[in-house]
XYZ file of C-alpha atoms in Angstrom:
616
model
C -0.268 -0.060 0.390
C 1.802 3.603 -0.972
C 0.328 6.813 -0.005
C 0.490 9.000 -2.908
C -0.085 12.883 -3.386
C -2.573 14.551 -5.614
C 0.137 15.194 -8.514
C 0.487 11.165 -7.843
C 4.293 11.188 -6.674
C 4.937 8.971 -3.157
C 3.790 10.709 -0.411
C 6.571 11.618 2.918
C 6.553 8.304 4.625
C 4.017 5.971 2.873
C 4.714 2.757 3.179
C 5.867 -0.178 0.914
C 5.883 -4.039 1.120
C 8.602 -6.004 -0.216
C 9.025 -7.303 -3.000
C 9.816 -11.471 -2.756
C 11.490 -12.999 -6.278
C 10.593 -16.333 -5.361
C 13.442 -17.864 -7.985
C 15.837 -15.753 -5.966
C 14.675 -17.026 -2.678
C 15.016 -20.437 -4.491
C 18.353 -19.922 -5.118
C 19.627 -18.801 -1.924
C 18.401 -21.907 -0.317
C 19.996 -24.243 -2.084
C 22.976 -22.539 -2.632
C 23.277 -20.991 0.645
C 21.100 -22.163 3.560
C 20.819 -25.886 2.722
C 23.870 -28.120 2.262
C 21.912 -30.240 -0.887
C 18.866 -30.017 -2.001
C 18.166 -33.298 0.012
C 16.900 -31.601 2.249
C 13.490 -31.349 0.471
C 12.887 -35.040 1.661
C 12.855 -34.347 4.766
C 11.035 -31.139 4.993
C 8.116 -32.801 3.545
C 8.585 -35.858 6.387
C 8.877 -33.032 8.768
C 5.550 -31.869 8.010
C 4.060 -34.840 7.390
C 4.917 -35.212 11.010
C 3.822 -31.847 12.724
C 0.530 -32.165 11.275
C -0.044 -35.446 12.322
C 1.327 -34.552 15.620
C -1.211 -31.515 15.700
C -4.307 -33.892 15.333
C -3.744 -36.318 18.331
C -4.837 -34.372 21.038
C -8.795 -34.222 19.348
C -8.315 -37.283 17.712
C -5.837 -39.509 19.614
C -7.364 -42.942 17.765
C -6.950 -41.002 14.279
C -4.303 -43.007 12.169
C -0.043 -42.358 11.571
C 0.808 -43.382 9.021
C 3.187 -41.735 6.307
C 3.256 -42.996 3.239
C 5.286 -41.848 -0.274
C 4.702 -42.812 -3.556
C 7.116 -42.375 -6.635
C 6.258 -43.220 -9.883
C 7.431 -41.513 -13.718
C 5.307 -37.880 -12.219
C 7.423 -37.200 -9.270
C 6.619 -38.479 -5.912
C 3.400 -37.201 -3.532
C 3.198 -37.792 0.084
C 0.030 -38.554 2.103
C -0.355 -38.178 6.270
C -3.395 -38.180 7.988
C -2.650 -35.209 10.045
C -4.720 -31.971 11.016
C -4.559 -30.475 7.677
C -5.565 -27.060 5.881
C -8.382 -24.834 5.653
C -8.522 -22.470 2.886
C -7.408 -19.185 5.336
C -4.459 -21.675 6.696
C -3.477 -22.162 3.016
C -3.289 -18.385 2.092
C -1.161 -17.505 5.794
C 1.062 -20.854 5.665
C 1.567 -22.406 2.328
C 2.073 -18.714 0.303
C 3.894 -16.957 2.732
C 7.439 -16.597 3.660
C 8.471 -16.920 7.716
C 5.387 -17.656 8.632
C 5.384 -21.061 11.049
C 1.996 -22.948 11.518
C 3.974 -25.140 14.233
C 5.577 -21.766 16.199
C 1.879 -19.370 15.539
C -1.341 -21.016 15.211
C -1.900 -25.249 15.724
C -1.981 -26.273 19.264
C -0.308 -27.967 21.229
C 3.102 -28.054 23.280
C 5.884 -26.134 20.959
C 8.248 -28.735 21.927
C 6.200 -31.722 20.197
C 6.565 -29.664 16.609
C 9.491 -30.400 14.314
C 9.407 -27.346 12.553
C 9.441 -23.644 13.710
C 10.784 -21.618 10.696
C 8.490 -21.102 7.695
C 9.771 -22.399 5.337
C 8.902 -25.495 4.844
C 7.311 -26.363 1.316
C 9.587 -23.865 -0.522
C 12.265 -25.565 0.243
C 10.993 -28.423 -2.152
C 11.390 -26.131 -4.976
C 15.633 -27.003 -4.763
C 14.291 -29.954 -6.635
C 10.263 -29.023 -8.149
C 9.440 -27.118 -10.534
C 5.869 -27.591 -9.336
C 4.459 -28.320 -6.088
C 0.233 -29.219 -5.618
C -0.934 -29.627 -2.302
C -4.444 -31.238 -1.508
C -5.527 -30.808 1.896
C -8.905 -30.894 4.307
C -8.714 -29.816 8.041
C -9.662 -32.154 10.317
C -10.436 -29.320 13.073
C -12.878 -27.482 11.376
C -15.101 -29.889 9.852
C -16.744 -27.469 7.788
C -14.649 -26.168 5.917
C -14.320 -27.940 2.376
C -11.145 -29.709 1.178
C -8.184 -26.958 -1.062
C -6.187 -27.623 -3.684
C -3.481 -25.149 -3.519
C -0.988 -25.590 -6.649
C 2.578 -23.384 -6.884
C 5.217 -23.249 -9.589
C 8.293 -21.815 -8.993
C 8.391 -18.241 -10.657
C 6.576 -17.527 -7.592
C 2.867 -17.609 -8.986
C 0.077 -20.025 -7.509
C -3.556 -21.082 -7.493
C -6.051 -22.145 -5.521
C -9.040 -23.547 -5.776
C -12.246 -25.483 -3.161
C -12.956 -29.483 -4.192
C -15.351 -31.675 -3.965
C -15.907 -32.828 -0.746
C -17.304 -36.517 -1.696
C -13.544 -36.717 -3.367
C -11.937 -36.090 -0.644
C -14.281 -37.986 2.755
C -10.283 -37.897 4.911
C -9.369 -35.259 6.376
C -4.870 -34.638 5.965
C -2.665 -34.139 3.006
C -1.213 -35.311 -0.092
C 1.726 -33.156 -1.445
C 2.467 -33.569 -5.612
C 5.983 -32.439 -6.708
C 7.458 -32.229 -9.784
C 10.425 -32.845 -10.291
C 12.692 -29.407 -12.280
C 14.852 -30.224 -15.273
C 17.991 -31.303 -13.985
C 16.787 -32.684 -10.635
C 14.958 -36.356 -11.430
C 17.651 -37.956 -10.019
C 16.625 -36.538 -6.729
C 13.429 -38.705 -7.032
C 14.528 -42.129 -7.969
C 12.474 -44.524 -5.761
C 15.942 -45.831 -4.366
C 17.432 -42.040 -3.977
C 13.643 -41.886 -2.203
C 14.499 -45.022 -0.127
C 17.620 -43.660 1.243
C 16.345 -40.316 1.878
C 13.382 -41.463 3.518
C 15.226 -43.986 5.904
C 18.544 -41.440 6.370
C 16.218 -38.824 7.916
C 13.219 -40.616 9.635
C 14.017 -43.809 10.698
C 13.274 -43.032 13.599
C 10.318 -41.400 13.618
C 7.452 -41.867 15.896
C 4.985 -42.525 13.051
C 4.842 -45.421 10.479
C 7.105 -44.421 6.568
C 6.833 -46.634 3.971
C 7.736 -46.138 0.055
C 5.976 -47.099 -2.677
C 7.258 -47.672 -6.189
C 6.000 -50.028 -8.406
C 3.634 -51.685 -6.466
C 6.686 -52.805 -3.603
C 6.371 -51.379 -0.448
C 9.656 -50.108 1.416
C 9.422 -49.927 5.299
C 11.916 -47.069 6.714
C 10.691 -46.446 10.097
C 12.437 -48.888 12.400
C 10.814 -47.903 16.022
C 12.192 -46.210 19.017
C 16.336 -45.689 18.841
C 18.777 -48.579 19.640
C 19.830 -46.937 22.578
C 16.236 -46.828 24.035
C 15.390 -50.688 23.548
C 15.330 -52.998 26.316
C 17.824 -56.540 26.403
C 17.939 -59.659 28.039
C 21.460 -58.819 28.885
C 23.945 -56.369 28.570
C 26.450 -57.766 26.097
C 23.691 -58.529 23.970
C 23.170 -54.564 24.264
C 26.930 -53.743 23.965
C 27.078 -55.664 20.911
C 23.688 -53.509 19.221
C 25.686 -50.511 20.146
C 28.351 -51.827 18.360
C 26.789 -53.282 15.265
C 24.537 -50.064 15.605
C 27.414 -47.428 15.292
C 29.411 -49.455 12.275
C 26.203 -49.064 9.894
C 25.436 -45.433 11.545
C 28.722 -44.058 11.159
C 31.180 -46.008 8.484
C 33.810 -47.517 11.649
C 34.040 -50.418 14.336
C 34.164 -48.058 17.543
C 36.374 -48.872 19.530
C 34.150 -48.956 22.404
C 30.918 -47.789 23.391
C 29.803 -44.956 26.051
C 26.169 -44.692 26.783
C 24.874 -41.022 26.876
C 22.167 -40.615 29.003
C 21.207 -36.502 29.955
C 17.273 -37.495 29.670
C 16.324 -34.304 31.874
C 18.232 -31.927 29.333
C 16.558 -33.443 26.909
C 18.931 -35.711 25.487
C 20.020 -39.361 24.930
C 22.088 -41.504 22.813
C 25.771 -42.611 22.231
C 29.159 -41.805 22.097
C 31.393 -44.309 19.959
C 35.881 -44.000 21.061
C 37.266 -43.706 17.497
C 39.700 -46.538 16.639
C 42.610 -44.176 15.401
C 43.555 -41.236 17.354
C 41.316 -37.731 16.315
C 42.148 -34.282 15.686
C 42.951 -32.816 18.834
C 42.344 -29.293 16.932
C 39.191 -30.344 15.703
C 35.714 -30.916 16.957
C 34.054 -33.924 16.737
C 31.470 -33.806 14.141
C 28.212 -35.754 15.006
C 25.050 -37.335 14.337
C 21.793 -35.732 15.488
C 18.190 -36.397 15.758
C 16.097 -33.712 17.307
C 12.668 -35.766 17.830
C 13.035 -38.808 15.753
C 14.101 -36.768 12.048
C 18.202 -36.156 11.630
C 18.764 -33.368 11.921
C 22.792 -34.378 10.710
C 24.918 -36.201 10.500
C 28.703 -33.679 10.879
C 27.134 -31.548 13.711
C 29.457 -29.503 15.858
C 29.174 -28.265 19.706
C 27.305 -31.476 21.236
C 30.756 -32.406 23.027
C 33.509 -30.474 24.320
C 36.064 -29.650 22.125
C 38.825 -32.192 23.905
C 35.932 -35.142 23.752
C 37.753 -35.316 20.118
C 37.660 -39.040 20.298
C 34.519 -40.140 19.981
C 31.617 -39.280 17.549
C 28.063 -39.400 19.099
C 24.708 -40.220 17.798
C 22.019 -38.276 19.837
C 18.197 -37.795 20.206
C 16.924 -34.124 21.327
C 13.865 -32.883 21.719
C 14.826 -29.680 23.584
C 17.984 -28.272 21.697
C 17.095 -25.937 19.070
C 18.404 -26.223 15.613
C 20.065 -23.587 13.341
C 17.659 -21.852 10.275
C 19.139 -24.206 7.922
C 18.127 -27.344 10.127
C 21.861 -29.082 9.856
C 23.746 -27.737 13.004
C 22.657 -26.403 16.771
C 22.114 -22.919 17.615
C 24.373 -21.885 20.164
C 22.462 -20.732 23.604
C 22.838 -21.433 27.321
C 20.957 -24.921 26.045
C 23.429 -26.353 25.115
C 25.603 -25.226 26.785
C 24.123 -27.184 29.549
C 24.362 -30.297 27.651
C 27.326 -30.552 26.418
C 28.796 -29.870 29.833
C 26.505 -32.907 30.732
C 27.964 -35.286 27.912
C 30.505 -34.273 28.507
C 30.719 -35.577 32.389
C 28.894 -38.683 31.723
C 32.178 -39.294 28.769
C 34.571 -38.891 31.928
C 32.871 -41.295 34.027
C 33.134 -44.181 31.909
C 36.822 -43.270 31.808
C 37.150 -43.214 34.947
C 35.425 -46.285 35.465
C 37.009 -48.754 33.985
C 40.592 -46.707 34.953
C 39.452 -48.464 38.401
C 37.916 -51.531 37.305
C 38.788 -52.761 33.578
C 42.895 -52.343 33.296
C 42.839 -54.392 29.244
C 40.189 -52.079 28.711
C 41.794 -48.772 29.385
C 45.102 -50.031 27.975
C 42.889 -50.643 25.334
C 42.126 -47.169 24.689
C 45.523 -45.731 25.820
C 47.120 -47.473 23.197
C 45.274 -44.970 20.725
C 43.956 -42.226 22.578
C 46.127 -41.136 25.994
C 46.124 -37.381 23.803
C 42.291 -37.048 24.412
C 43.061 -37.874 27.643
C 45.882 -35.832 28.660
C 43.604 -33.306 27.302
C 40.082 -34.302 29.075
C 42.997 -34.118 32.635
C 43.999 -30.982 31.474
C 40.928 -29.538 32.306
C 40.050 -32.319 36.136
C 42.581 -31.973 38.451
C 39.965 -34.836 39.742
C 40.566 -37.031 36.506
C 44.305 -36.223 36.327
C 44.730 -38.085 39.615
C 42.867 -41.512 38.744
C 44.728 -41.161 35.484
C 48.014 -40.314 36.776
C 49.500 -43.794 37.222
C 48.612 -44.588 33.799
C 49.622 -42.130 31.645
C 53.161 -42.678 30.506
C 55.338 -39.129 30.031
C 58.836 -38.569 28.135
C 61.685 -38.347 30.922
C 65.022 -38.474 32.005
C 64.008 -42.394 33.484
C 62.143 -42.968 30.058
C 58.774 -43.630 29.192
C 57.168 -43.419 32.581
C 54.047 -42.772 34.582
C 54.236 -39.500 36.431
C 53.164 -41.493 39.419
C 56.564 -43.551 38.954
C 59.212 -40.628 37.736
C 58.125 -38.922 41.020
C 58.799 -41.470 43.043
C 62.939 -41.187 42.539
C 62.644 -37.236 41.996
C 60.921 -34.852 44.366
C 62.303 -32.326 42.414
C 61.209 -32.523 39.032
C 62.556 -30.335 36.125
C 60.437 -29.800 32.931
C 61.253 -28.179 29.558
C 59.229 -26.267 27.034
C 60.211 -27.973 23.968
C 60.908 -30.964 22.341
C 64.352 -29.784 21.204
C 65.101 -28.435 24.876
C 64.769 -32.155 26.491
C 66.619 -33.839 23.949
C 69.050 -31.463 24.111
C 69.844 -32.637 28.126
C 68.532 -35.297 28.163
C 71.192 -38.092 28.061
C 73.873 -36.286 30.073
C 70.922 -35.078 32.601
C 70.100 -38.805 32.537
C 74.121 -39.645 33.274
C 73.996 -37.415 36.261
C 70.573 -37.983 37.538
C 68.745 -35.160 36.961
C 64.853 -35.580 36.721
C 63.617 -34.032 34.153
C 60.467 -34.361 32.181
C 59.690 -33.325 27.690
C 56.870 -31.143 28.403
C 57.656 -29.912 24.812
C 53.987 -32.555 23.925
C 50.478 -31.096 23.817
C 49.421 -31.002 27.364
C 52.301 -32.612 28.879
C 53.358 -29.147 30.518
C 50.086 -27.794 31.385
C 49.721 -31.837 33.443
C 52.660 -32.026 35.191
C 52.123 -28.426 36.291
C 49.771 -29.436 38.136
C 51.676 -32.263 40.206
C 52.207 -29.931 43.329
C 48.162 -29.904 43.692
C 48.123 -33.573 43.963
C 50.810 -35.269 44.956
C 52.812 -33.801 48.450
C 56.003 -32.670 48.869
C 56.575 -32.407 44.747
C 58.213 -29.305 43.388
C 57.851 -28.331 39.704
C 60.159 -26.053 38.175
C 60.974 -25.027 34.515
C 64.593 -26.092 33.710
C 67.355 -24.227 33.934
C 71.064 -24.444 32.404
C 72.858 -23.455 35.327
C 71.093 -26.849 37.724
C 72.921 -29.068 34.395
C 75.798 -26.855 35.073
C 76.192 -27.343 38.653
C 75.105 -30.799 38.603
C 78.501 -31.575 36.758
C 81.618 -32.424 37.911
C 84.608 -29.763 38.059
C 87.792 -30.948 37.204
C 90.384 -30.812 39.124
C 92.358 -27.541 38.736
C 95.527 -28.358 38.115
C 94.511 -30.894 34.707
C 92.079 -27.615 34.364
C 95.113 -25.458 33.928
C 96.210 -27.938 30.998
C 93.582 -26.744 29.222
C 93.765 -23.596 29.188
C 95.349 -22.124 25.718
C 92.523 -25.255 24.179
C 89.819 -23.350 26.278
C 90.769 -19.566 25.250
C 91.855 -20.111 21.887
C 87.635 -22.363 21.675
C 86.149 -19.164 23.631
C 87.804 -16.471 20.718
C 86.162 -19.131 18.195
C 82.787 -19.091 20.024
C 82.609 -15.607 21.130
C 81.237 -14.711 17.411
C 78.152 -16.746 18.023
C 77.450 -15.586 21.730
C 78.697 -18.528 23.592
C 81.029 -19.285 26.318
C 82.828 -22.524 26.743
C 83.985 -24.261 29.984
C 85.301 -27.718 31.096
C 83.498 -30.158 33.251
C 82.743 -33.607 33.923
C 80.002 -36.058 32.699
C 78.882 -38.818 31.929
C 78.326 -40.134 28.929
C 81.977 -40.298 27.889
C 80.412 -40.855 24.504
C 79.621 -36.822 24.665
C 82.281 -34.628 24.184
C 80.236 -32.058 24.410
C 77.080 -30.093 25.499
C 75.566 -27.092 24.235
C 73.632 -25.575 26.663
C 71.513 -22.622 26.228
C 68.384 -21.375 28.821
C 65.659 -19.167 27.727
C 67.318 -16.093 28.273
C 69.936 -16.707 25.452
C 67.313 -18.302 23.385
C 65.472 -15.299 22.759
C 68.718 -13.394 22.633
C 69.558 -15.613 19.552
C 66.152 -15.008 18.523
C 66.686 -11.551 18.128
C 69.939 -11.576 16.885
C 68.581 -13.336 13.640
C 65.782 -10.783 13.598
C 68.499 -7.941 13.132
C 70.369 -10.158 10.274
C 67.308 -9.759 8.639
C 66.146 -6.283 9.648
C 65.996 -2.622 8.242
C 67.366 -0.115 10.250
C 64.923 1.301 11.962
C 64.180 -2.392 13.455
C 67.760 -3.039 13.594
C 68.047 -0.311 16.285
C 65.417 -1.369 18.262
C 66.326 -4.390 18.667
C 69.726 -3.613 19.148
C 68.009 -1.867 22.665
C 67.322 -4.628 24.283
C 70.315 -6.572 23.341
C 71.022 -8.676 27.118
C 74.591 -8.183 28.255
C 74.413 -11.576 31.011
C 72.647 -14.721 28.571
C 74.564 -16.628 27.140
C 74.890 -19.868 25.859
C 77.458 -22.243 26.727
C 79.373 -24.858 25.109
C 80.876 -27.642 27.795
C 83.388 -30.158 26.942
C 83.589 -33.736 28.352
C 87.155 -34.099 30.674
C 85.982 -37.425 29.807
C 85.949 -37.798 26.591
C 88.692 -39.326 24.559
C 88.141 -36.810 21.971
C 87.892 -33.600 23.991
C 91.410 -34.389 25.891
C 93.276 -35.580 22.459
C 92.739 -31.041 21.859
C 95.526 -30.818 24.069
C 98.010 -32.600 22.100
C 97.113 -30.454 18.932
C 99.998 -27.784 18.128
C 98.948 -26.201 15.035
C 96.588 -23.115 16.044
C 94.538 -23.489 12.763
C 93.111 -27.421 13.232
C 92.844 -26.717 17.176
C 90.664 -24.109 16.040
C 88.597 -26.584 13.099
C 88.446 -28.960 16.013
C 86.269 -26.887 18.444
C 84.232 -25.359 15.451
C 83.598 -29.236 14.653
C 82.714 -29.729 18.643
C 80.477 -27.096 18.716
C 78.660 -28.160 15.765
C 78.545 -31.282 16.756
C 77.188 -30.273 20.245
C 74.467 -27.819 18.623
C 72.777 -30.770 15.718
C 72.635 -33.127 18.577
C 69.564 -30.365 20.317
C 67.721 -31.143 17.396
C 67.180 -27.558 16.895
C 67.259 -25.438 13.049
C 69.994 -24.137 12.491
C 71.410 -20.439 11.958
C 73.339 -19.266 8.897
C 76.112 -19.412 10.827
C 76.019 -21.948 12.341
C 75.765 -23.975 8.899
C 78.399 -21.825 7.751
C 80.493 -23.443 10.513
C 79.569 -26.548 10.122
C 80.791 -26.413 5.999
C 84.124 -24.830 6.582
C 85.516 -27.445 9.054
C 83.783 -30.171 7.314
C 85.598 -28.957 4.501
C 89.241 -27.728 6.848
C 88.711 -31.225 8.468
C 88.423 -33.279 4.234
C 91.025 -30.376 3.152
C 93.491 -32.292 6.279
C 92.528 -35.739 5.230
C 93.799 -34.936 1.993
C 96.606 -33.867 2.947
C 97.881 -36.339 4.948
C 96.589 -39.324 2.534
C 98.638 -37.455 -0.292
C 102.019 -37.119 2.353
C 101.713 -40.777 3.133
C 101.853 -41.577 -0.467
C 104.809 -39.936 -1.054
C 106.635 -41.635 2.266
C 105.409 -44.560 0.674
C 107.248 -43.632 -2.875
């Protein structure tokens, strides 16, 4: 409605009605709202189920069978539901965005599947025309109505002879649009109907060429009764294979009926990805919402996939996911608690079952334990950590080491592990996901345990000093070595330690590593950043090359009289020690190694040539 001035122009403040391009809306649905045109069948089933549900309060003895028929003309679906009057058809079938379930049909909202009023509109993703014949079960005087709509946005409406349509209910005919015929193939319709509607509370069948295929299976497998616990477990595992396509490692029953959710979780037979939450199969009042729904379980439960049915959680507009709200957060926490309870139970009573689980999902358990000190306390005897005592549980490690030193990276651990183990120093590799966080919780769980970050000074202090008289003999070697390595921000000291197979140990603390990173950044920085980073230069932190006095290689350094060859030997020891840290090499380090290798190769070649001349 537009108000106009006497000259015909639109008046200021005039009101206008939106013009809706139905083809544009259908394109929006098919390409942006829904993941696939396959949802057309879900919408048909949804409307039929809701219509029957709406009729039950006034007519509880009515039939509840939903019948789909596929033939050469397309697809039709019939339900003995509440039906529509002529006014209802105008309001609900021809008005985009209004839901009959939401606005007018009596009954509790939670009883209905549909909430968004899009309804039959989704069928235009595969259909050229939609024909609806309906008769109201609420108004016995209302005539049966035929509504015929086309994809171009037009529709016709006419009253039918009541003598030819005696029973209330609704029948919908879909005529395929060009290019969408495959969605109406009998086998495809049957597969889609079973996928979406196998757990619906009403009987659903698909008929084609006189053959009737049942769709519904009755109540979900996890709500059925079984003679024994063993038979129940077998049935749940078998269903997991059929529903999810893999043989589960284990099964966890989920029962949060107070929150309107029940189902079963299946433990993946291979490690999950901790960076990605699992995708789950979710049913809404028996209708499949989606088979890749996220957010059902906490992120730490990435090692399970679940199948649940809910009558309380809200679907998104596309009805392919769950709306993130407080209710979903409560359900997610409740289901997460049940996964934790299952793990606690098998840890206490079924060690073999726990061992099988941990062999695949130790990382997942550590993820859970990092959020729950109580769970960590239960799992401490079972979780393995990389330490200087080998791969052992924390309970065993702390019996030998009351002070627990933990590294921040895998490289830092590998750098010192052999030497620290030989000196009896207890270190845990904190470089793996969750390990450092879990080790930090130890003082809360075990009395008298202290956890500290690994300090290079602590390693150095644990190494035996060398007798001053013997160290004096190394003065020339140490002096030259310090001169050679000073440009690399590395000091050189002499200590005696095990194992003797390690001639030199490269140690640097966190401050020294930060300084190393700063100098590397300066090498490629512009003038401004060079000035800024130069102002941050630290005077104290430097790495250390610790020469092992017990090593025969190091002892022989004092016999080298050629300063050039001694310099090459020191550079080689530095390079070897640096390689043992398993860290990326700087350009200067790589150049040093290449130079040392080349000089050694040249020396060996020259020596071979000299020996050849002596032989002649």
